[in-house]
Short mmCIF file of N, CA, C and O in Angstrom, two decimals:
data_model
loop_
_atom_site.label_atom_id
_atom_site.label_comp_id
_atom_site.label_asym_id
_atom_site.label_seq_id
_atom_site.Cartn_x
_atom_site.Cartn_y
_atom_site.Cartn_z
N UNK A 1 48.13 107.87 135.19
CA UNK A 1 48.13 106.92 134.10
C UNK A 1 49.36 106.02 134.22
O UNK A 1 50.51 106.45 134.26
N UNK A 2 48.99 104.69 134.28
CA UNK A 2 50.18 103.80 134.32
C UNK A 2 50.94 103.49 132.66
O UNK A 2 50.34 103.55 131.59
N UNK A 3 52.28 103.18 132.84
CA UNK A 3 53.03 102.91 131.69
C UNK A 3 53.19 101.40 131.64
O UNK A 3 53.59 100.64 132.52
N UNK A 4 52.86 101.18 130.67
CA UNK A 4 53.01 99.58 130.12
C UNK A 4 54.55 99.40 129.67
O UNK A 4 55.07 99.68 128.58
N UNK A 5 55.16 98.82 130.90
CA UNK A 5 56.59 98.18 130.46
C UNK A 5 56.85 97.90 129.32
O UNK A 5 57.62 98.46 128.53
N UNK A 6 55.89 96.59 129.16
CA UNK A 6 56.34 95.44 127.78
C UNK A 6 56.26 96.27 127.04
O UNK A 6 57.31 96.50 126.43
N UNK A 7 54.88 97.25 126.63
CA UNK A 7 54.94 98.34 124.91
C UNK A 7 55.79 99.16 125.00
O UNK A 7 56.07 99.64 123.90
N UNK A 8 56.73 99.80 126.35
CA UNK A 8 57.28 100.63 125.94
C UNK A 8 58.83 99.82 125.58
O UNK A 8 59.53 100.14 124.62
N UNK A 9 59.04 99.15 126.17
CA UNK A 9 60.46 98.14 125.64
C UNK A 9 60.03 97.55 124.27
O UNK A 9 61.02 97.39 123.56
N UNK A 10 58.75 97.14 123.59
CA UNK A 10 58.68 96.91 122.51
C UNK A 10 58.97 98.01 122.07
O UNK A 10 60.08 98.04 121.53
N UNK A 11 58.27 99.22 122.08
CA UNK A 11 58.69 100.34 120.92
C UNK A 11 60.33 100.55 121.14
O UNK A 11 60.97 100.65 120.10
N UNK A 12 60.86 100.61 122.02
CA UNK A 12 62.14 100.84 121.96
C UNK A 12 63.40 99.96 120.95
O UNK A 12 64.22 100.36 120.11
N UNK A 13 63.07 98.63 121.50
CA UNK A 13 63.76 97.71 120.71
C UNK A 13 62.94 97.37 119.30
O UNK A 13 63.52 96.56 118.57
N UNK A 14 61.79 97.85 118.87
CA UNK A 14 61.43 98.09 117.30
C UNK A 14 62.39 99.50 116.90
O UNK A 14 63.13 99.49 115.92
N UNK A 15 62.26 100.73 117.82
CA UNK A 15 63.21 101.64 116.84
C UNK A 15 64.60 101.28 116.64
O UNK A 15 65.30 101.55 115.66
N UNK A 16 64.95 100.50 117.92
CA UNK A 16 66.58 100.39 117.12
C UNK A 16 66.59 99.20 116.64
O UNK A 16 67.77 98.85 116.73
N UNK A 17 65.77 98.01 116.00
CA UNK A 17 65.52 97.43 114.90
C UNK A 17 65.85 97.94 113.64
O UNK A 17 66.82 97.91 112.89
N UNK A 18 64.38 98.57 113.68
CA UNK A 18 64.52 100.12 112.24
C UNK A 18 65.91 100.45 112.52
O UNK A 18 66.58 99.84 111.68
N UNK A 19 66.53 100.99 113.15
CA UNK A 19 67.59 101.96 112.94
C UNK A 19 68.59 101.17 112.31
O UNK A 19 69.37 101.72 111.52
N UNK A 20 68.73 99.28 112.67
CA UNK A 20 69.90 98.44 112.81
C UNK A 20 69.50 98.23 111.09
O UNK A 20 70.45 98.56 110.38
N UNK A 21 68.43 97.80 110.41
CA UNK A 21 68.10 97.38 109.29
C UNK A 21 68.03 98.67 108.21
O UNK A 21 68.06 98.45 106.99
N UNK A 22 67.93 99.88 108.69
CA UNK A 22 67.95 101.19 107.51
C UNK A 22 69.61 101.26 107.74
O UNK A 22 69.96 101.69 106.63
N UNK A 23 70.66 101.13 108.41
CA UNK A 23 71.58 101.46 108.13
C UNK A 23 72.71 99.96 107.30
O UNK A 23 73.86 100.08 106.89
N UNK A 24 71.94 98.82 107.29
CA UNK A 24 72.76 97.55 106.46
C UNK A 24 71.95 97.88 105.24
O UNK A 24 70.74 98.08 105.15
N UNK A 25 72.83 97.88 104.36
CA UNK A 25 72.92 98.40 102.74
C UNK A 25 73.33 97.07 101.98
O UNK A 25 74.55 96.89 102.06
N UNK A 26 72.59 95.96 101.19
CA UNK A 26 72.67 95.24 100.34
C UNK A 26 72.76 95.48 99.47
O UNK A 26 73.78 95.96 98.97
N UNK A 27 71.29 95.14 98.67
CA UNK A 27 71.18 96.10 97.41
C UNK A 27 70.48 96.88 96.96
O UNK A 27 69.38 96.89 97.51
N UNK A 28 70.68 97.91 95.82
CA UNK A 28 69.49 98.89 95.72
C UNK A 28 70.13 99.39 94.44
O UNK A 28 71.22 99.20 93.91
N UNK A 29 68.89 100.18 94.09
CA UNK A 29 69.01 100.91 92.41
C UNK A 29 69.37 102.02 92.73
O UNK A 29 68.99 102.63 93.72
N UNK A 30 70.49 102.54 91.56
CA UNK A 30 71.02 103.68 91.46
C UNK A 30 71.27 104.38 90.76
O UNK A 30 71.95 103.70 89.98
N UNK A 31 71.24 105.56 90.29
CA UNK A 31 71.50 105.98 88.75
C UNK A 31 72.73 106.46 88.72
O UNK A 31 73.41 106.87 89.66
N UNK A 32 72.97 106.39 87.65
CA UNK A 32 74.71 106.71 87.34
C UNK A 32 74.70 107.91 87.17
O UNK A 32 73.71 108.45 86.66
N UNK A 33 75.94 108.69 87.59
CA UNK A 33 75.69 110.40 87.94
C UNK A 33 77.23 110.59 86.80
O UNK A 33 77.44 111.63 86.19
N UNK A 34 78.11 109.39 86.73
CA UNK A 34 79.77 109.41 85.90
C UNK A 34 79.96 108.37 86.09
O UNK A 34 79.53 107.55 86.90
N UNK A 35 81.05 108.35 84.87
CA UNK A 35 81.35 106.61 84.83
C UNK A 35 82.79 106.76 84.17
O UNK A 35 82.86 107.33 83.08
N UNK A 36 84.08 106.23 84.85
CA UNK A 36 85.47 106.47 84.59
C UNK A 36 85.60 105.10 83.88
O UNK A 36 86.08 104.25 84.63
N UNK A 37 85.30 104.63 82.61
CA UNK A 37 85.43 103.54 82.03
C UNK A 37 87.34 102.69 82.09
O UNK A 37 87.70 101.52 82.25
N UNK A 38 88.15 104.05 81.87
CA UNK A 38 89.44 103.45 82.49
C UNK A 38 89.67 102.80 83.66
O UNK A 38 89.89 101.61 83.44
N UNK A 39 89.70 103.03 84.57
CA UNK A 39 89.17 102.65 85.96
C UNK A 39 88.12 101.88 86.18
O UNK A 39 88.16 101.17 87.19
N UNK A 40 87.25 101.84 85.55
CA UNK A 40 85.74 101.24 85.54
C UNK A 40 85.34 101.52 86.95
O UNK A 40 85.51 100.62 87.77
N UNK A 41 84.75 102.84 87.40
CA UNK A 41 84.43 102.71 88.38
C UNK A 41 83.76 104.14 88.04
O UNK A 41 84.13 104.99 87.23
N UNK A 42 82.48 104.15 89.05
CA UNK A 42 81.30 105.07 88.64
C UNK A 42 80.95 105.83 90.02
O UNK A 42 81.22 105.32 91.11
N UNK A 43 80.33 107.06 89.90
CA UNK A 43 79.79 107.98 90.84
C UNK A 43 78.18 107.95 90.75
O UNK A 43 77.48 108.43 89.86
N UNK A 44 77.79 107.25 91.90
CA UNK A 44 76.21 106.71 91.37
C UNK A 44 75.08 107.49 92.34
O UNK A 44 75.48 108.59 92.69
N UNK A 45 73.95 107.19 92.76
CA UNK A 45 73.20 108.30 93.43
C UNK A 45 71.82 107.25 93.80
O UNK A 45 70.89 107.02 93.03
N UNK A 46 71.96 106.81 94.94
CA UNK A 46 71.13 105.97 95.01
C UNK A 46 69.20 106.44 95.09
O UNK A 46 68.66 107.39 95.65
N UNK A 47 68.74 105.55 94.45
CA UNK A 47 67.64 105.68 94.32
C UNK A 47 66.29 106.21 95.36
O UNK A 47 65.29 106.93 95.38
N UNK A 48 67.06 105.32 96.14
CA UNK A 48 65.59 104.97 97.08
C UNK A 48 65.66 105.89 98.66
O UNK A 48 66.79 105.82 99.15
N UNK A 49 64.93 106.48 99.28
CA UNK A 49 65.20 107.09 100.37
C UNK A 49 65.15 106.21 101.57
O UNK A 49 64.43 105.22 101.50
N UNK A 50 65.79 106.42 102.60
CA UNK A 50 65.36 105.31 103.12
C UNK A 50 64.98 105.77 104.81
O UNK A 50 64.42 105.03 105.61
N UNK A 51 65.47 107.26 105.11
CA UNK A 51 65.08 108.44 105.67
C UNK A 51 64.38 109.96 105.07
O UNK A 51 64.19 110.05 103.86
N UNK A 52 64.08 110.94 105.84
CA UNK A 52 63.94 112.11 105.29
C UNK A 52 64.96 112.88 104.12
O UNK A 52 64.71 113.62 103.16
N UNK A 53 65.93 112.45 104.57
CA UNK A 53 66.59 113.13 103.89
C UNK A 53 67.17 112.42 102.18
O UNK A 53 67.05 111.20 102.06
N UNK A 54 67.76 113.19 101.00
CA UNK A 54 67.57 112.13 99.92
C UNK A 54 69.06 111.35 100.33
O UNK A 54 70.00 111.98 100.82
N UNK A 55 69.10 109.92 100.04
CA UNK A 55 70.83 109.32 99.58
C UNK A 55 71.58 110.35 99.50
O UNK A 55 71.39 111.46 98.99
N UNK A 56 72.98 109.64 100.34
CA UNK A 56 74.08 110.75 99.67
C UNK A 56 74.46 109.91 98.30
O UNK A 56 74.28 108.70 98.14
N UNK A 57 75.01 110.79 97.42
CA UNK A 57 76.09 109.54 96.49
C UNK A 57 77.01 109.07 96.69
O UNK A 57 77.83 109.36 97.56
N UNK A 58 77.05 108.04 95.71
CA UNK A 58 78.48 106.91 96.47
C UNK A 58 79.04 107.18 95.08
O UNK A 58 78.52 107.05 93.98
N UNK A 59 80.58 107.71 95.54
CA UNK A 59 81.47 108.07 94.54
C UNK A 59 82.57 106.50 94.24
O UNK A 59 82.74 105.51 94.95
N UNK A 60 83.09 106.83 92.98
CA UNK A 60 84.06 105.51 92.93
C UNK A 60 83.88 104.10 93.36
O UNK A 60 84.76 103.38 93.83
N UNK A 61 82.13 103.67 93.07
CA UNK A 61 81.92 102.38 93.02
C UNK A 61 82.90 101.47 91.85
O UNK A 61 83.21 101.84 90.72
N UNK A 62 83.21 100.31 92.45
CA UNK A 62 84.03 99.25 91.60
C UNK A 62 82.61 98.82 90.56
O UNK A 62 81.53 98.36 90.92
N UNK A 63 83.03 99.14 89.32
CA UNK A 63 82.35 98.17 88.53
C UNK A 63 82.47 97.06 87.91
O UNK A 63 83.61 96.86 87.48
N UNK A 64 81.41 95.95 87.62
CA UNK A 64 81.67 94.34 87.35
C UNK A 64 81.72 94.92 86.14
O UNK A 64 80.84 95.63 85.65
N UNK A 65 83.18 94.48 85.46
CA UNK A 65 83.47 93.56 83.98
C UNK A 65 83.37 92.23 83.75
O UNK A 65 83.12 91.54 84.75
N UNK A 66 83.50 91.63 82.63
CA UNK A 66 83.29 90.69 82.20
C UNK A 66 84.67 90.12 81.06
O UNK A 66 85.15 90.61 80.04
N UNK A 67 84.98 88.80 81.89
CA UNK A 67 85.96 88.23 80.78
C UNK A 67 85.34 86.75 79.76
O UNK A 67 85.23 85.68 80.36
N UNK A 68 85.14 86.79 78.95
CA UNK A 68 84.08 85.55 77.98
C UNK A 68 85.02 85.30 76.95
O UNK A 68 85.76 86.10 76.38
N UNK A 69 84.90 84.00 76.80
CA UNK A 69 85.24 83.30 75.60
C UNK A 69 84.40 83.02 74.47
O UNK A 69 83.85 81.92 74.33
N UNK A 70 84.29 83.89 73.73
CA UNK A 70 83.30 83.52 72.62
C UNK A 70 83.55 82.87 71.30
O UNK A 70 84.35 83.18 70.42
N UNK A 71 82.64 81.85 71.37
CA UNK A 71 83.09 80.79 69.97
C UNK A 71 84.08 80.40 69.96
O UNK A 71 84.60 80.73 68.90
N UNK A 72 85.14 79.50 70.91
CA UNK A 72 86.03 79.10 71.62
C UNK A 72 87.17 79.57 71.01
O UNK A 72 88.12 78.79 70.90
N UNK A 73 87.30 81.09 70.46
CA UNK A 73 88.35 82.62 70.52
C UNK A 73 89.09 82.25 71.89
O UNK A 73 89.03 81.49 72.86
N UNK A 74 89.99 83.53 71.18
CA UNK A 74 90.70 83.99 72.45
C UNK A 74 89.48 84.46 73.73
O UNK A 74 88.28 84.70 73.55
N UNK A 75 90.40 84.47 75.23
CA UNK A 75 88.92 85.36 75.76
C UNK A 75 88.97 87.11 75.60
O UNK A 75 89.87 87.76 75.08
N UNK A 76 88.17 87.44 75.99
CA UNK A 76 87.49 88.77 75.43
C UNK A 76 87.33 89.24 76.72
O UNK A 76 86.78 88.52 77.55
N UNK A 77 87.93 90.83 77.14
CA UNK A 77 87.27 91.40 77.82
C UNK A 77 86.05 92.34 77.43
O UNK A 77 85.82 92.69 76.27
N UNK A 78 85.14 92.78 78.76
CA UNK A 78 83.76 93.69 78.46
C UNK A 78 83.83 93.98 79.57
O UNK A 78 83.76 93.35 80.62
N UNK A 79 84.07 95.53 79.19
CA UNK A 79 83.88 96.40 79.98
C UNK A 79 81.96 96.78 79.90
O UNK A 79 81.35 96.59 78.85
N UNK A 80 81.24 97.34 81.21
CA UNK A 80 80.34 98.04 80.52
C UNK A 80 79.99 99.72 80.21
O UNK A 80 80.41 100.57 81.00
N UNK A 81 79.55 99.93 79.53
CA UNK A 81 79.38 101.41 78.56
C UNK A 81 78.22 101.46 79.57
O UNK A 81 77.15 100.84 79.60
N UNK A 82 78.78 102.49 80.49
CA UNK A 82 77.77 103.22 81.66
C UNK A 82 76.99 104.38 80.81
O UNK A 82 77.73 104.72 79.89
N UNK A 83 76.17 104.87 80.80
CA UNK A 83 75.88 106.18 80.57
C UNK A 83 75.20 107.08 81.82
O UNK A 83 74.65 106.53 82.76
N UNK A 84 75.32 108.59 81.70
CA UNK A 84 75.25 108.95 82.76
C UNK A 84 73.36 109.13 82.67
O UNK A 84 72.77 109.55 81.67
N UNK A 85 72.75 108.74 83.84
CA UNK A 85 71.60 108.72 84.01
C UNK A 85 70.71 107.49 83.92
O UNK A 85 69.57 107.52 84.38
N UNK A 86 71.36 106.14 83.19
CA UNK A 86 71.03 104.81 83.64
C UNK A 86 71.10 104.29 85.10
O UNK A 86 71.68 104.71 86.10
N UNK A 87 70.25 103.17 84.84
CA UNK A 87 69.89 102.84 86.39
C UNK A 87 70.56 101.58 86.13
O UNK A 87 70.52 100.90 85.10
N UNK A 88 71.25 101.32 87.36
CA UNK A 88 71.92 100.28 88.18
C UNK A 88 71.38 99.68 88.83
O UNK A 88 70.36 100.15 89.33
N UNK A 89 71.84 98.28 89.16
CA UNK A 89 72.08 97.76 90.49
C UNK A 89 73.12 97.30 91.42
O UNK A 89 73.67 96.21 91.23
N UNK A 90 73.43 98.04 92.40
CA UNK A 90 74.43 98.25 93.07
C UNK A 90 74.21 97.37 94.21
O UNK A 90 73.06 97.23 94.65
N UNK A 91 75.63 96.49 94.96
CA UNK A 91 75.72 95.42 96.28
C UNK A 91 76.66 95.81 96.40
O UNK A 91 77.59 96.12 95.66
N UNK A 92 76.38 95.81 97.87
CA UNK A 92 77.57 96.45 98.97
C UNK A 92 77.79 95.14 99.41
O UNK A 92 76.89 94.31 99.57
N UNK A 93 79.45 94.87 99.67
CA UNK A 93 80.28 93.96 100.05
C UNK A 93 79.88 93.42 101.39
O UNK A 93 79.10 94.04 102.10
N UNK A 94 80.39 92.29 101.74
CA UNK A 94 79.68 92.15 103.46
C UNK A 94 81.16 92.54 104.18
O UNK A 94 81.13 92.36 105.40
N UNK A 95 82.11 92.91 103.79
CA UNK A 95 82.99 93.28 104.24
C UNK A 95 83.96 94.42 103.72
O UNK A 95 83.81 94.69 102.54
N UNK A 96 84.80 95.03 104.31
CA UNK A 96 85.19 96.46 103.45
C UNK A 96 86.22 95.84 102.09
O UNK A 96 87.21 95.20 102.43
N UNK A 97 85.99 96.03 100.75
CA UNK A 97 87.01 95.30 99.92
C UNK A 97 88.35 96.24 99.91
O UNK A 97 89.34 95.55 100.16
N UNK A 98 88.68 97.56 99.70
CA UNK A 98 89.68 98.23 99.50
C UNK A 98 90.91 97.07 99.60
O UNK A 98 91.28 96.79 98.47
N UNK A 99 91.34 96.63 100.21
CA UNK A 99 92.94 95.94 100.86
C UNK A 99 92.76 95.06 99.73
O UNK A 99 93.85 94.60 99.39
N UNK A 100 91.54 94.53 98.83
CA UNK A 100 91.54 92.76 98.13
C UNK A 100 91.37 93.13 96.91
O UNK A 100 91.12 92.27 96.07
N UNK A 101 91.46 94.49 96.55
CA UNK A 101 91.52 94.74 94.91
C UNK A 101 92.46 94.16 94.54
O UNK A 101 92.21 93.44 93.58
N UNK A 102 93.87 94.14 94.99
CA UNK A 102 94.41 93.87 94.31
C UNK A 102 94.83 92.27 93.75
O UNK A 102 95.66 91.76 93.00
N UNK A 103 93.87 91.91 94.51
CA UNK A 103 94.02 90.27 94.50
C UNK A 103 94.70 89.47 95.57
O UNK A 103 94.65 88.30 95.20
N UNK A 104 95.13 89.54 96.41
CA UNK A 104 95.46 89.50 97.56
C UNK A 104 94.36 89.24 98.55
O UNK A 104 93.33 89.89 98.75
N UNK A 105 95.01 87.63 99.41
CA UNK A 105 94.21 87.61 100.55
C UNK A 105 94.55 88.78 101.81
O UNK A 105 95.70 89.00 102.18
N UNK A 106 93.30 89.51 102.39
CA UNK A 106 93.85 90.49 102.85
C UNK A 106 93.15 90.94 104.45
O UNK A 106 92.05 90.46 104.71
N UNK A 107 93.58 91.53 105.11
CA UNK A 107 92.69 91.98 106.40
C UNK A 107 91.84 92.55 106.18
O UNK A 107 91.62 92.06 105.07
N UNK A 108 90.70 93.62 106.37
CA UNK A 108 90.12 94.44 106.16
C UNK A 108 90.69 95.52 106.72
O UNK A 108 91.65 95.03 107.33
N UNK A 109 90.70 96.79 106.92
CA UNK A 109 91.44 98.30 107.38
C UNK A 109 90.33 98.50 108.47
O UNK A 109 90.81 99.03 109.48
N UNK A 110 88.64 98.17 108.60
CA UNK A 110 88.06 98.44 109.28
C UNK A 110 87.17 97.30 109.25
O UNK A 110 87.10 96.36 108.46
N UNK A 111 86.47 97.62 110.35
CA UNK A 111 84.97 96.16 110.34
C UNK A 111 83.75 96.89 109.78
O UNK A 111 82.71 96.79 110.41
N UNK A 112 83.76 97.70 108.53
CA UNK A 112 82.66 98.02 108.41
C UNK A 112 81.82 96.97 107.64
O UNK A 112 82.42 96.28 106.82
N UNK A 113 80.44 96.77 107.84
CA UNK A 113 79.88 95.87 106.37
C UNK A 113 78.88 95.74 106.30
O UNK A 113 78.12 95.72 107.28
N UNK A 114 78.43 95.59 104.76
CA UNK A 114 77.49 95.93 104.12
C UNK A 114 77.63 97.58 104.01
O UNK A 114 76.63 98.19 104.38
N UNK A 115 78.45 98.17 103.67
CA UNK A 115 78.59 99.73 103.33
C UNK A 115 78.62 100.30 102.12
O UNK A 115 79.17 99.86 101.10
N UNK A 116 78.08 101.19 102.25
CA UNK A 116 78.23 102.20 100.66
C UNK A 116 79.40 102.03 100.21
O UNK A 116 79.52 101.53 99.09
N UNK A 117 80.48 102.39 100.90
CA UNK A 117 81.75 102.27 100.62
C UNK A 117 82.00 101.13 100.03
O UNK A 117 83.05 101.15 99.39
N UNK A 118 81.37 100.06 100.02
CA UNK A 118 82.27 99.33 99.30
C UNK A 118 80.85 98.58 98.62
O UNK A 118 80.44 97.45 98.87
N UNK A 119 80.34 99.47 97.81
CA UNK A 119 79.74 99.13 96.79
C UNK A 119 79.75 99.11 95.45
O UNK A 119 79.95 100.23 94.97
N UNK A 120 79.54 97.88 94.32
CA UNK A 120 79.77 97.43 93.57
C UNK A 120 78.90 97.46 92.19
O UNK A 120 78.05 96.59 92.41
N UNK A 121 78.75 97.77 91.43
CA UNK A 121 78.18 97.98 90.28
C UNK A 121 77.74 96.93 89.90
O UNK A 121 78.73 96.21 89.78
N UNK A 122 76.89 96.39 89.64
CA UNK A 122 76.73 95.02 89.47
C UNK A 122 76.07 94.52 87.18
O UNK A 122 76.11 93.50 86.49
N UNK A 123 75.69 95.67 87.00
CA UNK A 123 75.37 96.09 85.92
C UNK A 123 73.82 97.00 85.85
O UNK A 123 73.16 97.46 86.78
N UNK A 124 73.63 97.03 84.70
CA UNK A 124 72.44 97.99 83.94
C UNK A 124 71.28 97.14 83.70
O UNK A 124 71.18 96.11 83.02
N UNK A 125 69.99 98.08 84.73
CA UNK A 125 68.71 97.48 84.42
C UNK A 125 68.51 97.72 82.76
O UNK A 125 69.10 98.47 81.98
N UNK A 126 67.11 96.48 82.53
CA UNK A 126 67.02 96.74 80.63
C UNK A 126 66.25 98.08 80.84
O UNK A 126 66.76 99.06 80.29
N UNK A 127 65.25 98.26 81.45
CA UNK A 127 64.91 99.87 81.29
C UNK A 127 65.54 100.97 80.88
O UNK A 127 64.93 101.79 80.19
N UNK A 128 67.30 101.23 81.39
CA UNK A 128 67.61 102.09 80.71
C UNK A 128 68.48 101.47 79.52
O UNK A 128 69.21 102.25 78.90
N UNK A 129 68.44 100.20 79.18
CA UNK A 129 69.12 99.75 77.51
C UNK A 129 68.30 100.62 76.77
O UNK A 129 68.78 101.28 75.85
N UNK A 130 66.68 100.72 77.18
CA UNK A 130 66.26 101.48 75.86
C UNK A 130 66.09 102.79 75.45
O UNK A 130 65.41 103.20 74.51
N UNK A 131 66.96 103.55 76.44
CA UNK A 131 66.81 105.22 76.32
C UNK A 131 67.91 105.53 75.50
O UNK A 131 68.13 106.70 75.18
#
C-alpha cells in the first residue's frame, strides 16, 4: 500500500495547527473560585475544556476596576463585588504584564503571550447578576 505524501503532511501540519491554536488563550468564561477585593484580584477556573483533561485554575488574575465621574462629582472608584461561583470573562494579555503593573513602561521578564498567566478579569456575565 502506497502512502500519500500530500495527506500525510496535511495531517501533520493540521495537528500542530490544533496544537498552535489550543495552546493561544484569548478569551474565555470562567467561574470565580475567590476573589481578594483588596488586591482585586481573583482565583478563577476556566470554563471550557479545550483537551481531555479539565482547565487548570488561574490563580491571582488582575481584575478590571472602574474609575467614573458621576453627575460631574468628584470621580468615584468601583471596584467589582466578585462572588464566588459567578461567571466571568477573562483576556489574556498579548504579552506577559507582571513588570507594567506598576505603571511603568517596561520589558517583559519572558516572551510568553496570550497566557493564563497574565489573565485579566474583565467583569461579570448578567447570568450570574441574577443568582
Amino acid at each position: 500500500m502506497k502512502t500519500d505524501p500530500a495527506g500525510t503532511m496535511s495531517a501533520i501540519l493540521s495537528g500542530y495547527q490544533n496544537k498552535i491554536f489550543s495552546d493561544l488563550h484569548v478569551g474565555f468564561l470562567c467561574k470565580v473560585i475567590s476573589y481578594d477585593s483588596g488586591k482585586c484580584t481573583a482565583d478563577v477556573q476556566p470554563l471550557i475544556k479545550t483537551t481531555a483533561d479539565a482547565p487548570a485554575m488561574i490563580q491571582g488574575a488582575q481584575v478590571l476596576a472602574h474609575r467614573f465621574i458621576v453627575n460631574g462629582g468628584e470621580p468615584q472608584v468601583y471596584k467589582p463585588d466578585l462572588k464566588q461561583g459567578d461567571i466571568v470573562f477573562v483576556v489574556c494579555a498579548d504579552r506577559e504584564i507582571k513588570n507594567a503593573l506598576n505603571g511603568s513602561v517596561a520589558t517583559a521578564s519572558t516572551d510568553r503571550q496570550h497566557d493564563v498567566n497574565d489573565a485579566v478579569v474583565m467583569g461579570v456575565l448578567g447570568c450570574s447578576l441574577s443568582n
